[in-house]
CSV table of C-alpha atoms and ligand atoms in Angstrom, one decimal:
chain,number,residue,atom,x,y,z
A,1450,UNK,CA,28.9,-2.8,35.6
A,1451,UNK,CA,29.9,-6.6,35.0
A,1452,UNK,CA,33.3,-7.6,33.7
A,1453,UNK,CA,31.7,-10.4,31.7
A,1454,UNK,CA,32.0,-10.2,27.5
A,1455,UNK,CA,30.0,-7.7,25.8
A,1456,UNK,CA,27.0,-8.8,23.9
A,1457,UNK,CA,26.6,-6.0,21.6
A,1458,UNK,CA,23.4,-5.2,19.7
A,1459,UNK,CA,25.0,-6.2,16.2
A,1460,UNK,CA,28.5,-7.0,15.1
A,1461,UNK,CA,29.6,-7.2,11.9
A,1462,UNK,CA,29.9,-10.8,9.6
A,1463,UNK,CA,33.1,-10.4,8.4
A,1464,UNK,CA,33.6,-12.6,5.2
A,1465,UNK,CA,37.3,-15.0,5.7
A,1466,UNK,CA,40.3,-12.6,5.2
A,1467,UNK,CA,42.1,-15.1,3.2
A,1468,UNK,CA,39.5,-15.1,0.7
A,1469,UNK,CA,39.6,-11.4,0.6
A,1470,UNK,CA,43.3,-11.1,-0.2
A,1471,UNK,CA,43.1,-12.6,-3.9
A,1472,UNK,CA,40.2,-9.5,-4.4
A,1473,UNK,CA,42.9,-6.5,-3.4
A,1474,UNK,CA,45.2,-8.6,-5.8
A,1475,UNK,CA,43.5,-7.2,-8.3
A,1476,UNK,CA,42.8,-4.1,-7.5
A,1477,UNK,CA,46.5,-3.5,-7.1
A,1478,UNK,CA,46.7,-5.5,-11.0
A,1479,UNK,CA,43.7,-3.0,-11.9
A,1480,UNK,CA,45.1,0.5,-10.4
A,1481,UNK,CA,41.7,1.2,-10.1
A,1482,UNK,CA,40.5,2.5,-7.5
A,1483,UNK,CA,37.4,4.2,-7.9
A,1484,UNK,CA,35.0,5.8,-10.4
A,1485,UNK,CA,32.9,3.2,-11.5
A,1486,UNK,CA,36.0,0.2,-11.5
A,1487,UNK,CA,35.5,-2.9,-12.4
A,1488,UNK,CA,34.5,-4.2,-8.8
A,1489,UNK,CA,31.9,-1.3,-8.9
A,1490,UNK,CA,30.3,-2.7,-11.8
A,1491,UNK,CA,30.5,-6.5,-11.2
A,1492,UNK,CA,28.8,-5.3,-8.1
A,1493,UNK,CA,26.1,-3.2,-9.5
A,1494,UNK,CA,25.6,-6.1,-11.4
A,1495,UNK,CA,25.2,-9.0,-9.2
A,1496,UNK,CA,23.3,-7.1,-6.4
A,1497,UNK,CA,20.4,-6.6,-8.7
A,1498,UNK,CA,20.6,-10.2,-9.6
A,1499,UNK,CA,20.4,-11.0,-6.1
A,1500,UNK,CA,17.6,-8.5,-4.8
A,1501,UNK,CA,15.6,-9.1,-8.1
A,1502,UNK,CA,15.7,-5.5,-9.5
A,1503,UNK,CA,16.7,-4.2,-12.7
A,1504,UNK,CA,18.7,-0.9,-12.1
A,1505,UNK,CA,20.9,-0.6,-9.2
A,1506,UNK,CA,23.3,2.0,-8.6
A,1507,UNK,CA,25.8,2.2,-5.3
A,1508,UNK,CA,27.0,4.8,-3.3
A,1509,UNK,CA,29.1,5.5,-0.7
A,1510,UNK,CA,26.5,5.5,2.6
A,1511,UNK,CA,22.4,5.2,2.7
A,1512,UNK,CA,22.3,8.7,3.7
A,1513,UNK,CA,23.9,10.0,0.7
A,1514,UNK,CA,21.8,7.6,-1.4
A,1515,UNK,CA,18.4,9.4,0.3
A,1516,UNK,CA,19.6,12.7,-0.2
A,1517,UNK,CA,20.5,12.1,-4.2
A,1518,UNK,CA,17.1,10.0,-4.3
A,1519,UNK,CA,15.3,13.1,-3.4
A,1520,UNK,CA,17.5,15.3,-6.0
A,1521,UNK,CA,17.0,12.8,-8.9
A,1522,UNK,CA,13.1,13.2,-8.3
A,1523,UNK,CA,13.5,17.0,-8.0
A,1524,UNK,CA,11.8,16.8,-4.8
A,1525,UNK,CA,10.6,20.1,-3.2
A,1526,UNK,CA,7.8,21.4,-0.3
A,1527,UNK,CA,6.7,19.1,2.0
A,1528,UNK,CA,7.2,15.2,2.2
A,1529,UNK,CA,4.9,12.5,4.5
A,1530,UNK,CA,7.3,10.7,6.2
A,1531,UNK,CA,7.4,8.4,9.9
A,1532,UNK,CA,9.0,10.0,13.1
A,1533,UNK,CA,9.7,5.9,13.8
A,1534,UNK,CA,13.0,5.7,11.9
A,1535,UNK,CA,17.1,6.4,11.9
A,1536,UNK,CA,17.1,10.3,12.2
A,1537,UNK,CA,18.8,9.7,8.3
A,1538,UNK,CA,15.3,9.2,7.1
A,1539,UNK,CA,14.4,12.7,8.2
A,1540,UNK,CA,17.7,14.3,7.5
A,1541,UNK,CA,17.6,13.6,4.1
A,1542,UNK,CA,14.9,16.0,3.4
A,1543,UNK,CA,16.3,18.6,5.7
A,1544,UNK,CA,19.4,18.6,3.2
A,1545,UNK,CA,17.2,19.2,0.5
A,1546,UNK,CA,15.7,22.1,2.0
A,1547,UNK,CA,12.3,19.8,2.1
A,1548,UNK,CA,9.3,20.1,4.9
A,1549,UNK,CA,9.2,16.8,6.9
A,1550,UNK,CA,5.6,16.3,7.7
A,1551,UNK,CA,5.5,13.6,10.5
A,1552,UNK,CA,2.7,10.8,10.0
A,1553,UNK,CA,1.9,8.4,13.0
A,1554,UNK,CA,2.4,5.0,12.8
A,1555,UNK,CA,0.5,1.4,12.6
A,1556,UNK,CA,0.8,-0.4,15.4
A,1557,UNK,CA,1.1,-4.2,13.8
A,1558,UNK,CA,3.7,-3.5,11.6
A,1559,UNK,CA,5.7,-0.3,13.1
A,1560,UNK,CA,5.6,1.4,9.3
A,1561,UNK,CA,3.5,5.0,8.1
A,1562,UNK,CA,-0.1,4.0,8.6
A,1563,UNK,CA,-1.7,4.6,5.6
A,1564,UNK,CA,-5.0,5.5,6.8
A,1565,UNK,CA,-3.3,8.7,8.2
A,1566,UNK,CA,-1.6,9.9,5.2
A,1567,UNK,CA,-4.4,11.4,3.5
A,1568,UNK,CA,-5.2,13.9,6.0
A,1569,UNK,CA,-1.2,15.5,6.2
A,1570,UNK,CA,-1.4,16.0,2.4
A,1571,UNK,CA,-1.5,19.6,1.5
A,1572,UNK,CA,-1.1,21.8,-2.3
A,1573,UNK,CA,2.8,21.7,-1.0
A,1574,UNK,CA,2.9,18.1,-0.7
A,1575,UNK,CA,5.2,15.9,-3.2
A,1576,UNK,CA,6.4,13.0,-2.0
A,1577,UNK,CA,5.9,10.1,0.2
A,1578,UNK,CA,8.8,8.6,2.5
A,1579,UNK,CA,8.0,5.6,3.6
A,1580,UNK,CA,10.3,3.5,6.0
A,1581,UNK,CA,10.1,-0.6,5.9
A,1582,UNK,CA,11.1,-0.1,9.6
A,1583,UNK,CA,13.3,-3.4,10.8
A,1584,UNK,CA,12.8,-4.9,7.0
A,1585,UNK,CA,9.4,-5.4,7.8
A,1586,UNK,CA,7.2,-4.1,4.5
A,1587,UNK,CA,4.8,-1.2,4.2
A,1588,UNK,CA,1.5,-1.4,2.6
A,1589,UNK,CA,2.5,-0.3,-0.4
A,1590,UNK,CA,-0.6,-1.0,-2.2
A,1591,UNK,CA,-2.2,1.2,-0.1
A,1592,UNK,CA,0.5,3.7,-0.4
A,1593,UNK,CA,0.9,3.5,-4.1
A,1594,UNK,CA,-3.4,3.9,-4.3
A,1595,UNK,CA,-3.0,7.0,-2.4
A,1596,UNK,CA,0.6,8.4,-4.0
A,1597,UNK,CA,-1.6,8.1,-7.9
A,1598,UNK,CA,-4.7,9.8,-6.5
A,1599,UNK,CA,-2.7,12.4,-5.4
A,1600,UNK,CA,0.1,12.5,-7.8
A,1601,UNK,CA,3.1,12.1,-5.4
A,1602,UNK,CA,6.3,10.0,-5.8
A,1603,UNK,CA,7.3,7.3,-3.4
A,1604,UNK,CA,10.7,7.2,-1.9
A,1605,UNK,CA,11.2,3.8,0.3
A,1606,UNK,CA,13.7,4.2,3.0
A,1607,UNK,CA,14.7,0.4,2.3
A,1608,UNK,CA,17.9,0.9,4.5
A,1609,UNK,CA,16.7,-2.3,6.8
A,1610,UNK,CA,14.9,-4.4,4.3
A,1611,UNK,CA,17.9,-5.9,2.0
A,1612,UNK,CA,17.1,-9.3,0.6
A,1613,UNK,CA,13.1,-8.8,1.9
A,1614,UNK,CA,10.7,-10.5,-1.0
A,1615,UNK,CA,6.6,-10.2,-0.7
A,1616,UNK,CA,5.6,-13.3,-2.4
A,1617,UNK,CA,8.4,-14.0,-3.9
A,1618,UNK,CA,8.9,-10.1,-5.9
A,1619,UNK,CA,11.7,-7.8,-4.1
A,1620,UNK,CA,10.0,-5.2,-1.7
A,1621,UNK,CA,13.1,-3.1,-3.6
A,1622,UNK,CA,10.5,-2.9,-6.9
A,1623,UNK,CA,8.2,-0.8,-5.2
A,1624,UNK,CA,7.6,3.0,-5.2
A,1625,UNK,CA,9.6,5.5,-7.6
A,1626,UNK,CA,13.0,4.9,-6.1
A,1627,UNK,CA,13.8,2.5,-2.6
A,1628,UNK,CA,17.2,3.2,-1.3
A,1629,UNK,CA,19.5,0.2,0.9
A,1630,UNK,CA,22.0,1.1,3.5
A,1631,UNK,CA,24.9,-1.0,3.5
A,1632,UNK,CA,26.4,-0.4,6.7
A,1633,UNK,CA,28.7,-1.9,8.9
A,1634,UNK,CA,25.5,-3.2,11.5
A,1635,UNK,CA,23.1,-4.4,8.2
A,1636,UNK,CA,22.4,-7.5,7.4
A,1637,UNK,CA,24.6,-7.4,4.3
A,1638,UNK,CA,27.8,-4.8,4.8
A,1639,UNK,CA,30.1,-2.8,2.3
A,1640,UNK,CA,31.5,-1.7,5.5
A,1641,UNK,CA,29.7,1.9,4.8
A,1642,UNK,CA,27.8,1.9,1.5
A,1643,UNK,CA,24.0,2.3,-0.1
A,1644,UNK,CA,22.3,1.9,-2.9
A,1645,UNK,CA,19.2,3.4,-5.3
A,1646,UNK,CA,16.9,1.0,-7.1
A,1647,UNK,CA,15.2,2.5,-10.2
A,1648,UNK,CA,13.4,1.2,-12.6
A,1649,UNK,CA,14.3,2.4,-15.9
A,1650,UNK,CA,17.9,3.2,-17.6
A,1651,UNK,CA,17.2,6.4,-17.8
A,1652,UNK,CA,17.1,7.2,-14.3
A,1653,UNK,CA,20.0,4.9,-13.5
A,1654,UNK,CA,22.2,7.1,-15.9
A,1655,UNK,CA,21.0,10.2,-13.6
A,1656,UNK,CA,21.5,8.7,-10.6
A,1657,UNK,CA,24.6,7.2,-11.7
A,1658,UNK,CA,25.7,11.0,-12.8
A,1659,UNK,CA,24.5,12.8,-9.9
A,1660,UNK,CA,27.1,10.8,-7.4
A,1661,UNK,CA,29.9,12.0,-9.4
A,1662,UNK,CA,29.5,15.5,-9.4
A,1663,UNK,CA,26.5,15.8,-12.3
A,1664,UNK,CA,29.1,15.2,-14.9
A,1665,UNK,CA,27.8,13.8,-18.1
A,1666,UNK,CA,30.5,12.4,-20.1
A,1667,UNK,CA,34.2,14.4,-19.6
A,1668,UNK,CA,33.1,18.1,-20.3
A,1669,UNK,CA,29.5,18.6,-19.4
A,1670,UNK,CA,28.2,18.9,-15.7
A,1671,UNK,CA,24.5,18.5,-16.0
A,1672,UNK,CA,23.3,19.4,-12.3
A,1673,UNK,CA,25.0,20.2,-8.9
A,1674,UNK,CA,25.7,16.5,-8.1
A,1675,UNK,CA,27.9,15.2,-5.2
A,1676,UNK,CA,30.4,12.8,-4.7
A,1677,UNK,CA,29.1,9.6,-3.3
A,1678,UNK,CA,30.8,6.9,-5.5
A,1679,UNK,CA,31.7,3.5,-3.6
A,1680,UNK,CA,35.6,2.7,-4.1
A,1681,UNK,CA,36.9,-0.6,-5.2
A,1682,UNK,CA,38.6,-2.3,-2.2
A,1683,UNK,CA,34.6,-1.4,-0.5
A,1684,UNK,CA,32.7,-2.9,-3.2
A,1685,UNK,CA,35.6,-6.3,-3.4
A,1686,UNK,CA,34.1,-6.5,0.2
A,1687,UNK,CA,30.6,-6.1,-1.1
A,1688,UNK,CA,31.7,-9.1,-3.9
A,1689,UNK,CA,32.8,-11.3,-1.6
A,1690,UNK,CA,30.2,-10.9,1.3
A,1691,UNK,CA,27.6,-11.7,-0.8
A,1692,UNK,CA,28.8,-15.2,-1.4
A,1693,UNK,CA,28.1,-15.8,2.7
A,1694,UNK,CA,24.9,-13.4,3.2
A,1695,UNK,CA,22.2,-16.3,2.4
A,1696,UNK,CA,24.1,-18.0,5.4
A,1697,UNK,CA,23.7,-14.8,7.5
A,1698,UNK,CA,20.7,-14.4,7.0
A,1699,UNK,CA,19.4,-17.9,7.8
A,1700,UNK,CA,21.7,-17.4,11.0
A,1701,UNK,CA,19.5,-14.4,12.1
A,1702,UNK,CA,16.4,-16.4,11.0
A,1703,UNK,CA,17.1,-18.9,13.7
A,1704,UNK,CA,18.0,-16.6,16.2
A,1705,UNK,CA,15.2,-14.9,16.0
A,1706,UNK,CA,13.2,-18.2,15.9
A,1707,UNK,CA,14.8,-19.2,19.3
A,1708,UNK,CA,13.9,-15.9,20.8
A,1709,UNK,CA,10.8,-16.4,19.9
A,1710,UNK,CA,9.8,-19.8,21.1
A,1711,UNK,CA,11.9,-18.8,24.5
A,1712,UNK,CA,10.1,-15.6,25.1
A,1713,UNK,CA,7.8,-16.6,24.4
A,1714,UNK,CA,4.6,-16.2,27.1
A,1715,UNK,CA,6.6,-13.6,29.0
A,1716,UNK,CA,4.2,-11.4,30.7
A,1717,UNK,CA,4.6,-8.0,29.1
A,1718,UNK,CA,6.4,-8.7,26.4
A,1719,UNK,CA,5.5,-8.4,22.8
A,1720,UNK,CA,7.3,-9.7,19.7
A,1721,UNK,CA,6.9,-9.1,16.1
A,1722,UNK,CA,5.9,-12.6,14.1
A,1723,UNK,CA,7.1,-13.1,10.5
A,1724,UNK,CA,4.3,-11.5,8.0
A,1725,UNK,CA,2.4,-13.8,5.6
A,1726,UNK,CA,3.5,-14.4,2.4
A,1727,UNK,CA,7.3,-12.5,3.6
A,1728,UNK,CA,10.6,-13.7,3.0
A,1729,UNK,CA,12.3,-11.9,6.2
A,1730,UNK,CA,16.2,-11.1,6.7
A,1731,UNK,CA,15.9,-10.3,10.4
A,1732,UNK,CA,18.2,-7.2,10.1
A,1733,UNK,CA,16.8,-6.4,13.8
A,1734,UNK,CA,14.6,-7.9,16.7
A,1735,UNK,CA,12.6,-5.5,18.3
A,1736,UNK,CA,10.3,-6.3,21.8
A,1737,UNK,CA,7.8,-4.2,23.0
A,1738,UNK,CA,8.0,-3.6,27.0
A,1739,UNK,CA,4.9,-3.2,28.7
A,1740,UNK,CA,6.0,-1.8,32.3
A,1741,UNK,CA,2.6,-2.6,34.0
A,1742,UNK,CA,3.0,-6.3,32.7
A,1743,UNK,CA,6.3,-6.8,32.6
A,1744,UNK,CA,6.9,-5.5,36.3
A,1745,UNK,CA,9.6,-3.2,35.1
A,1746,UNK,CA,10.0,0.0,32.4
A,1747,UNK,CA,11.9,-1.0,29.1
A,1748,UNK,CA,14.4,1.9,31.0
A,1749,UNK,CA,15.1,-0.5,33.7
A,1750,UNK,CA,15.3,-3.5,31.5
A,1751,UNK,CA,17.7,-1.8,29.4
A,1752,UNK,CA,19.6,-0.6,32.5
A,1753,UNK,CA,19.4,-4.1,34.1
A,1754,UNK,CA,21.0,-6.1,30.6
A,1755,UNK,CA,23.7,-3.3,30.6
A,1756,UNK,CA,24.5,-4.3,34.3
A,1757,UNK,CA,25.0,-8.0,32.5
A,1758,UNK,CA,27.0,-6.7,29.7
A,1759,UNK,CA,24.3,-7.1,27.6
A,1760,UNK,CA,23.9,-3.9,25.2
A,1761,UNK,CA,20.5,-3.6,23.7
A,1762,UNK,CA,19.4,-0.8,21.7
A,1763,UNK,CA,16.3,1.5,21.4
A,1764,UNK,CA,16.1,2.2,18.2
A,1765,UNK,CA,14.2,4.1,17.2
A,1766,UNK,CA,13.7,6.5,20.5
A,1767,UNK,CA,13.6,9.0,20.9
A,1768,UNK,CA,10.8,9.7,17.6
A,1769,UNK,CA,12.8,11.8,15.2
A,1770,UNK,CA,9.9,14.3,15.8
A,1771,UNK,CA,11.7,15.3,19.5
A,1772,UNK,CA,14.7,16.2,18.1
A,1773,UNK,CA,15.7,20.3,18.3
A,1774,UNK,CA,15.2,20.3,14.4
A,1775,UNK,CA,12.1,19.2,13.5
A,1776,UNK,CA,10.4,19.2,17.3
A,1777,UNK,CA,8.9,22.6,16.2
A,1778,UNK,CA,7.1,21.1,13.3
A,1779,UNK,CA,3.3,21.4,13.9
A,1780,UNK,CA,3.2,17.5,13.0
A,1781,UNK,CA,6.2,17.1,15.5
A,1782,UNK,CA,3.4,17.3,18.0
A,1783,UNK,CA,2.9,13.8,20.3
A,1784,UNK,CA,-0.7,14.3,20.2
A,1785,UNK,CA,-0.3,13.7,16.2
A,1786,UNK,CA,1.8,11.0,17.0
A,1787,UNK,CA,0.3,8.7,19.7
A,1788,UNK,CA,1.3,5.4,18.5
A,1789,UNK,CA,5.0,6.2,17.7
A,1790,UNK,CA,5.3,7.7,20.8
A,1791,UNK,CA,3.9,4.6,22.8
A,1792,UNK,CA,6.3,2.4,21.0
A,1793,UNK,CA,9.0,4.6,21.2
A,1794,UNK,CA,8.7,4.4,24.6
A,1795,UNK,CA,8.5,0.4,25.2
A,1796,UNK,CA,10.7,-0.8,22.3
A,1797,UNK,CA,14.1,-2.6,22.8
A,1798,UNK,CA,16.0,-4.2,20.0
A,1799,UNK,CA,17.6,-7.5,21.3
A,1800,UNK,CA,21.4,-8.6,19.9
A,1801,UNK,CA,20.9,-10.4,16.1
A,1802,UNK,CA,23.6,-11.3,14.4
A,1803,UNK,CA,25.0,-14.5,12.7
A,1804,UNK,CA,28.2,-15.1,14.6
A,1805,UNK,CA,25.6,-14.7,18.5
A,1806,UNK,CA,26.6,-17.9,20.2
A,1807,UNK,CA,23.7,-20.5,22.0
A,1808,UNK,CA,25.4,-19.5,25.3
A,1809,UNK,CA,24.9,-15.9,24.6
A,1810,UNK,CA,21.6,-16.2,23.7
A,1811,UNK,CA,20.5,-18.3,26.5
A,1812,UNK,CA,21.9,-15.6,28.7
A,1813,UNK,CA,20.1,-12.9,26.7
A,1814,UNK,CA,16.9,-15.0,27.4
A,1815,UNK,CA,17.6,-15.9,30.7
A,1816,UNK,CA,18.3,-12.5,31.9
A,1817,UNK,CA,15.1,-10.6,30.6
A,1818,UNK,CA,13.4,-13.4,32.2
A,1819,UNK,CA,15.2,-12.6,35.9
A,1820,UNK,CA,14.2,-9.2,35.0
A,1821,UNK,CA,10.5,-9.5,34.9
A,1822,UNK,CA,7.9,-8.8,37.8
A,1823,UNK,CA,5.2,-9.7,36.1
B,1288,T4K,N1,17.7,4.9,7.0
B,1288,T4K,C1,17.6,4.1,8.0
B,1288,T4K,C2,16.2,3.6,8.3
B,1288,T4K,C3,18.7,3.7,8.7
B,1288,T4K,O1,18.5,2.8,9.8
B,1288,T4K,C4,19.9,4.2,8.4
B,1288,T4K,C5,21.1,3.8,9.2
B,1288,T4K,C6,20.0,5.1,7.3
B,1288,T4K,C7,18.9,5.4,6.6
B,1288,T4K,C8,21.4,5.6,6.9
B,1288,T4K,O2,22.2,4.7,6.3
B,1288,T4K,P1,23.8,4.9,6.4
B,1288,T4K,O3,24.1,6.3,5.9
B,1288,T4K,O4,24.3,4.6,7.8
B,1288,T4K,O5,24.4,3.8,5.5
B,1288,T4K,C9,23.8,2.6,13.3
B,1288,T4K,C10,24.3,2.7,11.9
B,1288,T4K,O6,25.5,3.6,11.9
B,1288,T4K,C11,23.3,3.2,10.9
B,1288,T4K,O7,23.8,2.8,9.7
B,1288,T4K,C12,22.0,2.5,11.1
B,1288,T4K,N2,21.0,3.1,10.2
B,1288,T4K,C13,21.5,2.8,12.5
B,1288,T4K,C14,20.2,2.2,12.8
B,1288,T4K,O8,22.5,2.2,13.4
B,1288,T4K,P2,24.5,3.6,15.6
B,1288,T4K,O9,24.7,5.0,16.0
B,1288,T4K,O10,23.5,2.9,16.4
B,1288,T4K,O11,25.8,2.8,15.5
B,1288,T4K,P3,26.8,2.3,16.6
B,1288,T4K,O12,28.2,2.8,16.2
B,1288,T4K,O13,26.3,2.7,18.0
B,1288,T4K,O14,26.8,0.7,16.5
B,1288,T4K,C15,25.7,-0.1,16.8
B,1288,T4K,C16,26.3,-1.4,17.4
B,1288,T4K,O15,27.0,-2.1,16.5
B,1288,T4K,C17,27.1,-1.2,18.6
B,1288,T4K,O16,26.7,-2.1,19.6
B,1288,T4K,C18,28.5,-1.5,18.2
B,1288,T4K,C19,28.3,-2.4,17.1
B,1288,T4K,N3,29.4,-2.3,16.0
B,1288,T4K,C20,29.3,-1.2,15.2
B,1288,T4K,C21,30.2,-1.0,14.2
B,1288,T4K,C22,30.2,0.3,13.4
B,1288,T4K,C23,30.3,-3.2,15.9
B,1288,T4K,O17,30.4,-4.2,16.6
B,1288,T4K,N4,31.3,-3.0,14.9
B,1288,T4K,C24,31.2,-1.9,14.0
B,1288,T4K,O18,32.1,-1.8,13.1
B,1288,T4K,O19,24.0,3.7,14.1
């Protein structure tokens, strides 16, 4: 192992702290902490400004935003969903006592292939959840064609796809709900934090009751909801990143413009292009390995990086399918699965993030090029 600096796989954009200081000033004014403070709100407010949706309500992680998701929807039986995700994706339905049933992928675009859905739906089937995997879009026309003729809401697992437009409309407008992640390694942070995007008031105002406890009002608990409010000093954060997150995200967009013009023509390697018509955000930037091409296994690249303190990730191997809880799942199978498991197998996500220096992405580039046998 080298001695040199880490390059990890992400790291954080952390907004200036002295601009952050006049933001706990008043929250120490306020003494408000949490429960839907005035940070909360202004936040609520000028997210869905920003994104372009209507009704936005926060919470505390992604996770817990999937699992309410579900709840608001009364989802039950079984839900389509992609093995190609954060385990999250998968787990959400498991907390909801909900049948994942495992879909195989397209290979272009990484998301649920559509033409597969039709044959995993069954008279216990309810819901589609879809994953726009690395912020790149589903078809959701497709998906939406198929959801009406069967009469199944659509959950979007938006986690990676903040600040993603498709000509110019918010890929958050789609489906019934789409939920964000605002984690610590996405593209726009509350340091731990989600969101829901509905479309109605309605459904805010149950969504917005169901993360604090299913009370309605002081007295009346309408439903077993939990707690997964975001607090004040998390959602000041959230305030004051998104001044700076147009300027991260054109930071990844160059990165992953260099990557590509330097990698490009590497034997074995493959690279997802920016979609038609798709305003990107670059939350990742996966490569596909081919061993036989590339002269080495995406295992041995990996390894090989590490050596030069370079830490790339796999996400998302291993497939959600081959882990203990679902791997029994008839459409846990790899058979049913033959394109998730092939990319499982040969992707590597390479470091993205605004503050990655020239030198340290000349060295990225330079060392997957010493690696290569091809
Ligand atoms: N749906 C999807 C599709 C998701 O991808 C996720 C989360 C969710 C739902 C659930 O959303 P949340 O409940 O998390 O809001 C990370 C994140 O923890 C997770 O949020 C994310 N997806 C997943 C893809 O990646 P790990 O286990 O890979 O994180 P970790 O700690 O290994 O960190 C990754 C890299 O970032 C490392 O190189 C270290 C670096 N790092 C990390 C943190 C936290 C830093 O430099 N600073 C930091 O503060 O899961």
């Amino acid at each position: 192992m080298s001695s040199e600096k880490p390059i990890l796989v992400t790291k954080p954009a952390l907004p200036p702290l002295d601009e952050f200081m006049p933001y706990l000033e008043e929250i120490w004014k306020n003494c408000w902490l949490t429960n839907n403070g005035p940070m909360h709100q202004k936040l609520e407010k000028e997210l869905a400004d920003y994104l372009g949706v209507n009704y936005l309500s926060l919470f505390s992680n992604g996770t817990l935003a999937l699992i309410s998701a579900l709840q608001a929807l009364g989802i039950k039986g079984e839900v389509i969903t992609t093995p190609f995700s954060f385990v999250a994706t998968t787990h959400s339905l498991w907390w909801n006592g909900i049948k994942p049933v495992f879909v195989d992928i397209d290979p272009n675009t990484f998301n649920l292939d559509p033409s597969k859905i039709e044959a995993a739906i069954t008279p216990a089937t309810t819901a589609i959840m879809p994953v726009h995997v690395y912020g790149n879009p589903c078809d959701t026309a497709e998906i939406k064609r198929i959801a009406d003729k069967h009469g199944l809401k659509v959950i979007y697992d938006a986690a990676h796809a903040f600040g993603v437009f498709v000509d110019g409309k918010s890929i958050l407008t789609e489906g019934d709900l789409s939920i964000l992640s605002f984690h610590a390694t996405k593209v726009y942070s509350t340091i731990e934090g989600g969101a829901i995007i509905c479309h109605d008031e309605q459904m805010k105002h149950h969504i917005d009751n169901l993360k604090n406890f299913g009370f309605r009002g002081e007295l009346v608990v309408e439903e077993p909801g939990i707690n997964a409010k975001l607090n004040e000093v998390q959602a000041a954060y959230g305030l004051l990143s998104l001044k700076y997150v147009d300027s991260y995200i054109e930071k990844r967009r160059s990165i992953a413009q260099i990557y590509r013009e330097k990698l490009k023509g590497t034997p074995g390697l493959t690279m997802l292009y920016d979609f038609q018509g798709v305003r990107h955000a670059y939350s990742y930037f996966p490569i596909l390995v081919d061993e036989k091409a590339f002269g080495q296994s995406r295992d041995a690249l990996y390894e090989f990086l590490k050596g030069k303190s370079i830490f790339c990730r796999r996400y998302f191997y291993p497939l959600i399918s081959h882990f203990e809880t679902y791997n029994s799942l008839p459409s846990a199978a790899p058979e049913n699965l033959p394109i998730a498991t092939d990319v499982a197998s040969k992707v590597l996500c390479l470091p993205i993030y605004p503050e990655l220096s020239t030198e340290d992405l000349d060295k990225v580039v330079n060392s997957i090029k010493a690696a290569c046998r091809g």
